[in-house]
Coordinates of C-alpha atoms in Angstrom, one line a residue:
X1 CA 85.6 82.4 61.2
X2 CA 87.1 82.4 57.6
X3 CA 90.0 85.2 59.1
X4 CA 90.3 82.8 61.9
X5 CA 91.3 79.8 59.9
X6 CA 88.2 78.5 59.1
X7 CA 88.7 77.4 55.1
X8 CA 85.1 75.8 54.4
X9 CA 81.7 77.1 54.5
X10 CA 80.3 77.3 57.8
X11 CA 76.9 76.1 58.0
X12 CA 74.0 77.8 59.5
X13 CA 73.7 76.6 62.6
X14 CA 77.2 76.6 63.2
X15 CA 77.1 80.2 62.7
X16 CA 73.7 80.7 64.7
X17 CA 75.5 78.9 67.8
X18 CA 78.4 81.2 67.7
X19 CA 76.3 84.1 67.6
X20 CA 74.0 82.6 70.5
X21 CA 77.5 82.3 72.5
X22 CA 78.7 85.6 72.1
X23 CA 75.7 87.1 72.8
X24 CA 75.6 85.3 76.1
X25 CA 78.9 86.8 76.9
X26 CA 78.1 89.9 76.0
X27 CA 75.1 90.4 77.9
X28 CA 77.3 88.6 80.9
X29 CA 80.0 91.7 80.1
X30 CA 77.3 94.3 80.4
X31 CA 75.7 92.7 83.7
X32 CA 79.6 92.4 85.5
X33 CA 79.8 95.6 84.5
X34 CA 76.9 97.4 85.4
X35 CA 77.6 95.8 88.8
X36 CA 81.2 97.1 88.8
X37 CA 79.9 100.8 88.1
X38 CA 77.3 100.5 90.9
X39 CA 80.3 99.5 93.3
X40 CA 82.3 102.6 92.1
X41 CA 79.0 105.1 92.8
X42 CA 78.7 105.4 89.0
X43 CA 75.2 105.5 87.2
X44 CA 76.8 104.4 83.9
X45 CA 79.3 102.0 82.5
X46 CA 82.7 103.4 82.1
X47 CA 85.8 102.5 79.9
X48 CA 87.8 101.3 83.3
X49 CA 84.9 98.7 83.9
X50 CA 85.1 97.1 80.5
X51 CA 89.2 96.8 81.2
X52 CA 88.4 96.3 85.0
X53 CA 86.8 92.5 83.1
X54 CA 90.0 91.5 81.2
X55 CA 92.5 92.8 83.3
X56 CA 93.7 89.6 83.8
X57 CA 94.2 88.8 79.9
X58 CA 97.5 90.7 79.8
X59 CA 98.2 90.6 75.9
X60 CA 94.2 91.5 75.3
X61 CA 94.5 94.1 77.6
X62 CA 97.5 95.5 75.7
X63 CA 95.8 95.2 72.4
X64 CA 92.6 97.1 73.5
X65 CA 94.9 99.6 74.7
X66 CA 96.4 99.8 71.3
X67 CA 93.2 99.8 69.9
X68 CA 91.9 103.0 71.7
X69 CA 95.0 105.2 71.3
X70 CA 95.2 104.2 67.4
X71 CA 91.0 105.7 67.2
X72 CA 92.2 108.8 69.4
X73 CA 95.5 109.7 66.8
X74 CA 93.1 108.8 63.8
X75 CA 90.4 110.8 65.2
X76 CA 92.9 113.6 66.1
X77 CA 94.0 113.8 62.9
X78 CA 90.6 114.2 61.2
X79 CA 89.7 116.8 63.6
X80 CA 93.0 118.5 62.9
X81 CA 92.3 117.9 59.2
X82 CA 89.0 119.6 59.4
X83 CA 90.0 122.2 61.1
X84 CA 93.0 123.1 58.9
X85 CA 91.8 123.1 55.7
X86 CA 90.9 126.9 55.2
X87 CA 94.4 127.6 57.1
X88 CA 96.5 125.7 54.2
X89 CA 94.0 127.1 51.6
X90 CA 95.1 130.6 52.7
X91 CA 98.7 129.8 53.3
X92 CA 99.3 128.9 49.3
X93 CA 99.3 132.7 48.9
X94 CA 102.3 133.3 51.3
X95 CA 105.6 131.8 49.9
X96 CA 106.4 131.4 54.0
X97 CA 103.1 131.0 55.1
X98 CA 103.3 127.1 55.2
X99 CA 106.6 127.2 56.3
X100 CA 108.2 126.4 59.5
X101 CA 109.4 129.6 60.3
X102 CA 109.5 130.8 64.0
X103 CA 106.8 133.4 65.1
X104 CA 104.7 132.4 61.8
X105 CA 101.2 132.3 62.8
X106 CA 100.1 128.3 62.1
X107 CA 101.5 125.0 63.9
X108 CA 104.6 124.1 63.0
X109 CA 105.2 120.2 61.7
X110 CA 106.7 119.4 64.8
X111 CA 103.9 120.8 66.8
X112 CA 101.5 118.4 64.7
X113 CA 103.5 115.5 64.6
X114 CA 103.0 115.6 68.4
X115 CA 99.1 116.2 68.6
X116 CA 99.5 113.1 66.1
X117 CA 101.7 111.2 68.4
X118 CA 99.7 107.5 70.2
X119 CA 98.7 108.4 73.7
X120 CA 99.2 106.0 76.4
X121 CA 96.1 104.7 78.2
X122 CA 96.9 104.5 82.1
X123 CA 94.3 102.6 83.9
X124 CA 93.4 103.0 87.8
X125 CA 95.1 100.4 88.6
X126 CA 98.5 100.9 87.2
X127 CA 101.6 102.1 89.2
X128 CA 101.6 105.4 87.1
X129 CA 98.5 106.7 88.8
X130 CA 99.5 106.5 92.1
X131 CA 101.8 109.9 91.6
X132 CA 100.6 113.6 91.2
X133 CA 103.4 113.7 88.2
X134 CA 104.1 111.4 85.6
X135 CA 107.7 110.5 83.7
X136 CA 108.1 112.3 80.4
X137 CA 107.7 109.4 77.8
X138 CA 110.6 108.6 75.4
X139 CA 110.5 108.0 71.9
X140 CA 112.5 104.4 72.4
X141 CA 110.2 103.5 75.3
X142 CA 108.4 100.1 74.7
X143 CA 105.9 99.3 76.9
X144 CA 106.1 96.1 79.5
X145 CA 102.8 94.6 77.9
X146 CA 103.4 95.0 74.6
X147 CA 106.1 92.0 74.8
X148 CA 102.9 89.4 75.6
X149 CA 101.0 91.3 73.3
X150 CA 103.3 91.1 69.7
X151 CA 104.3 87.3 70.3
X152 CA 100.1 86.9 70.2
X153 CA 100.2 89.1 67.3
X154 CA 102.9 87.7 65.3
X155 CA 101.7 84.0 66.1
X156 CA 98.4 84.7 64.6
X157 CA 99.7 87.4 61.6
X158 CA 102.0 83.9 60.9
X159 CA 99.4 81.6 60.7
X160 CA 97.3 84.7 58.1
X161 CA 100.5 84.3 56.1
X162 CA 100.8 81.2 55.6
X163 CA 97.0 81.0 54.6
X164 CA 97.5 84.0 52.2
X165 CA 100.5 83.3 50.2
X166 CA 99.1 81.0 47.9
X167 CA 95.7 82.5 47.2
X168 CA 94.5 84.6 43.8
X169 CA 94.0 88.4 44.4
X170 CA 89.8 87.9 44.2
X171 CA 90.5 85.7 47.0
X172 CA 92.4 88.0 48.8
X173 CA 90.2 90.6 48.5
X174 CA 87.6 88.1 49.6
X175 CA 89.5 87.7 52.7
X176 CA 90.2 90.8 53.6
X177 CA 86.4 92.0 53.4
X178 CA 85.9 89.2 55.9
X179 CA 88.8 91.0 57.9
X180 CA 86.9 94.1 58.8
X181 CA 83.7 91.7 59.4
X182 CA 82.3 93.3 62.9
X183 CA 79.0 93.4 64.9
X184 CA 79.3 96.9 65.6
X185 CA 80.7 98.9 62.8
X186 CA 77.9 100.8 61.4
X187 CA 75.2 98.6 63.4
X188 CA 75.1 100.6 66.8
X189 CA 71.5 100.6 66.8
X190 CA 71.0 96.8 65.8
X191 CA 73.8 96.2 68.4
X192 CA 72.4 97.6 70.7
X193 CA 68.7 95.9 70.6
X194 CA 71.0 92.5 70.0
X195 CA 72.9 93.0 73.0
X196 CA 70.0 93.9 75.2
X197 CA 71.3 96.8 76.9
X198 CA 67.6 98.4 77.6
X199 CA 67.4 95.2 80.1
X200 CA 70.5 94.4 81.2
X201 CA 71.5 98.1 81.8
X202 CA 69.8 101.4 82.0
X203 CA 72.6 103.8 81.0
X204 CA 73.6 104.9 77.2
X205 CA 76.7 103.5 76.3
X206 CA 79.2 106.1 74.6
X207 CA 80.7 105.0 71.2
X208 CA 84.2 104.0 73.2
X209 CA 81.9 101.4 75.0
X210 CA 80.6 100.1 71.1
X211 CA 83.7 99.9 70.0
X212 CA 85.3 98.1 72.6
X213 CA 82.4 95.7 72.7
X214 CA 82.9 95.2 69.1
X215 CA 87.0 94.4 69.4
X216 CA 86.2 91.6 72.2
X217 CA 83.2 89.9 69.8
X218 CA 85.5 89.9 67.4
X219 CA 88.4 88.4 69.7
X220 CA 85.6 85.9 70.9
X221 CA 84.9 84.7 67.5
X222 CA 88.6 84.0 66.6
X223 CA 89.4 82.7 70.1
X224 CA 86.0 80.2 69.2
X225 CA 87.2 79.2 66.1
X226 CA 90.7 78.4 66.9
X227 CA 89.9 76.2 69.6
X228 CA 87.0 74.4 67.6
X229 CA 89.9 73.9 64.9
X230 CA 91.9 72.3 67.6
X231 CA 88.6 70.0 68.4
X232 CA 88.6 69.5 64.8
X233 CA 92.3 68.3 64.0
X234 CA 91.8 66.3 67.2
X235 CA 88.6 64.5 65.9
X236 CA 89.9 63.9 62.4
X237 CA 92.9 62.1 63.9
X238 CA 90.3 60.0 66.4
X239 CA 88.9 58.8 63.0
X240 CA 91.6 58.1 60.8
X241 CA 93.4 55.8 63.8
X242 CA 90.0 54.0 64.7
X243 CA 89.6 52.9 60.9
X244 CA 86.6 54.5 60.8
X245 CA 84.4 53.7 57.1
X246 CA 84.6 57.5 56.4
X247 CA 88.4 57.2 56.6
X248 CA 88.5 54.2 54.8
X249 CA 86.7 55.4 52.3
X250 CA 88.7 58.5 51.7
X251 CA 91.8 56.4 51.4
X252 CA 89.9 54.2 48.8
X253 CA 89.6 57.2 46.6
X254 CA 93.0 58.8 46.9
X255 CA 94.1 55.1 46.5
X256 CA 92.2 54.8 43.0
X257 CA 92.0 58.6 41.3
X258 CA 92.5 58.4 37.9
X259 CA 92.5 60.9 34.9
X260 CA 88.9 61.1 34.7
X261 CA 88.0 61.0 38.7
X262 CA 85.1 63.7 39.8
X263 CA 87.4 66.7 42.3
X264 CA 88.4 65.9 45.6
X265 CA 86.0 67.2 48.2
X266 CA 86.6 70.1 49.4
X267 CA 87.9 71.0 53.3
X268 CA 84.8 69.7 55.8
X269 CA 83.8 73.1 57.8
X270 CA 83.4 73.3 61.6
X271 CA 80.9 71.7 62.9
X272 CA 78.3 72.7 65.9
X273 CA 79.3 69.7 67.9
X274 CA 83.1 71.1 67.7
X275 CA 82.4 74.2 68.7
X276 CA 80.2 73.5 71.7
X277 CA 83.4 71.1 72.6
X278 CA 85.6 74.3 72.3
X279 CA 83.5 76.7 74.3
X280 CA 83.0 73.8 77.1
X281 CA 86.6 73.5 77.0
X282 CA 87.6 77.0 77.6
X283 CA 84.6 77.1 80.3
X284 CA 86.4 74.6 81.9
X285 CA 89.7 76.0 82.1
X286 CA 88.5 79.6 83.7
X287 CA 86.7 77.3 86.4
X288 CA 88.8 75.9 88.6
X289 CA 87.4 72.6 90.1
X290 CA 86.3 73.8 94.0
X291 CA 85.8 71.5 97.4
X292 CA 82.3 71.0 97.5
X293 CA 81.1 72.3 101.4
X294 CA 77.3 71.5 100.9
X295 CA 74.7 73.9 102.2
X296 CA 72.8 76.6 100.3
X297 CA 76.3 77.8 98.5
X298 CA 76.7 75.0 96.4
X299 CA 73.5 74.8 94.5
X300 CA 74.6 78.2 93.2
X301 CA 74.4 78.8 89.8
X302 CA 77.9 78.6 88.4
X303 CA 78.5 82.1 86.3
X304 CA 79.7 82.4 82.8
X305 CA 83.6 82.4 82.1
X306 CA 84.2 85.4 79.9
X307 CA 86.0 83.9 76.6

């Protein structure tokens, strides 16, 4: 929440709601899922379900992707770091032997700049997977999502900034330890039992699975803060046009500071009641108001908007 734009202390049960929420929406993930893997004759949850959900969240989409071929080229490299340690150890005795010489025995720099190279993630669903044989990617190739994607990206790396500029480098430091904040990293076993996936699911989810669950909690989070800042702003300007006594006071006080005045209070946090506004508003824009037709239909139980 603090990443997000939050600048006070969130209380507890502010926190505690925001947790309940995206625990709901997890578990709602995992049950869409399981049902999508049980359609494709699967017995376990699959990478293609998870994107199957947001496919329709074009600039997410394009950031998980981004996400998942940044972890392959970082795991590549460790691999290839592993791997190639003895190989450089022993090279040091050859004055060619780390060379890029043709017909020397180890991979040239070229060869590992391309094992290092960001794969492209083609889903089922895209037009490159309807053909046998794929178009050679170019270096100055930009990808049609991405576009969506970096005007999200810059809008929100604008608005971390603006908030960073002015701040001392503990706070930074602060900040950025709230950055890497994550209900996954290093907890797979507490996520896990958290996220129910004994009862909502009876396959083992890989570590791809975990780490794409943990890049959409944190994109609920931010989404949930955002809007309850919105809910916020809007609230605060409700109250200062109504004349309320908490408004008046405040103007009393800026009105009559003097040399020996206590410090201003600090920014109010988020309240609960703002974010259970935000998360009914973004329930209500996924669903779209319907024609009632009576029968046994419409005392269905209206499902869960994924955030």
């Amino acid at each position: 929440m603090f990443v997000s734009g939050e600048a006070g202390e969130a209380s507890a049960e502010t926190t505690g709601i925001i947790e309940e929420i995206v625990r709901q929406q997890v578990i709602e993930i995992l049950t869409q899922c399981n049902d999508s893997a049980i359609r494709r004759g699967s017995r376990s949850i699959g990478v293609v379900d998870l994107f199957f959900l947001i496919r329709k969240d074009i600039a997410k989409t394009a950031r998980l992707k981004t996400f998942l071929s940044w972890k392959d080229v970082r795991k590549t490299a460790k691999d290839t770091d592993e791997k190639g340690g003895d190989a450089d150890i022993g090279a040091g005795d050859d004055p060619i032997g780390g060379a890029d010489v043709p017909g020397a025995g180890g991979p040239t720099v070229g060869d590992a700049t391309k094992k290092n190279k960001r794969s492209r993630i083609v889903l089922p669903w895209d037009v490159q997977s309807f053909y046998a044989e794929q178009v050679p990617e170019r270096e100055d190739e930009e990808d049609e999502d991405e576009g969506e994607m970096n005007e999200a990206t810059l809008q929100r790396l604008k608005a971390a900034d603006e908030r960073t500029k002015d701040m001392t480098r503990e706070e930074y430091v602060h900040w950025s330890e709230c950055r890497q904040a994550s209900f996954t990293f290093r907890k797979g076993k507490r996520f896990r039992e958290w996220a129910a996936f004994g009862v909502v699911t009876d396959s083992k989810p890989n570590d791809d699975i975990i780490d794409i669950l943990g890049f959409l909690t944190f994109e609920m989070v931010q989404t949930l803060t955002e809007e309850a800042l919105k809910v916020k702003a809007e609230d605060d300007i409700h109250k200062s046009k109504s004349g309320s006594e908490d408004s008046h006071q405040d103007k009393k006080r800026k009105r009559e500071t003097g040399l020996f005045d206590p410090p201003a209070e600090g920014h109010a946090p988020v309240g609960p009641h703002h974010v259970q506004e935000a998360y009914r508003r973004l329930q209500k824009k996924a669903n779209k108001p319907k024609v009632w037709m009576g029968g046994p239909r419409a005392l269905q139980r209206t499902k869960i908007q994924l955030i």
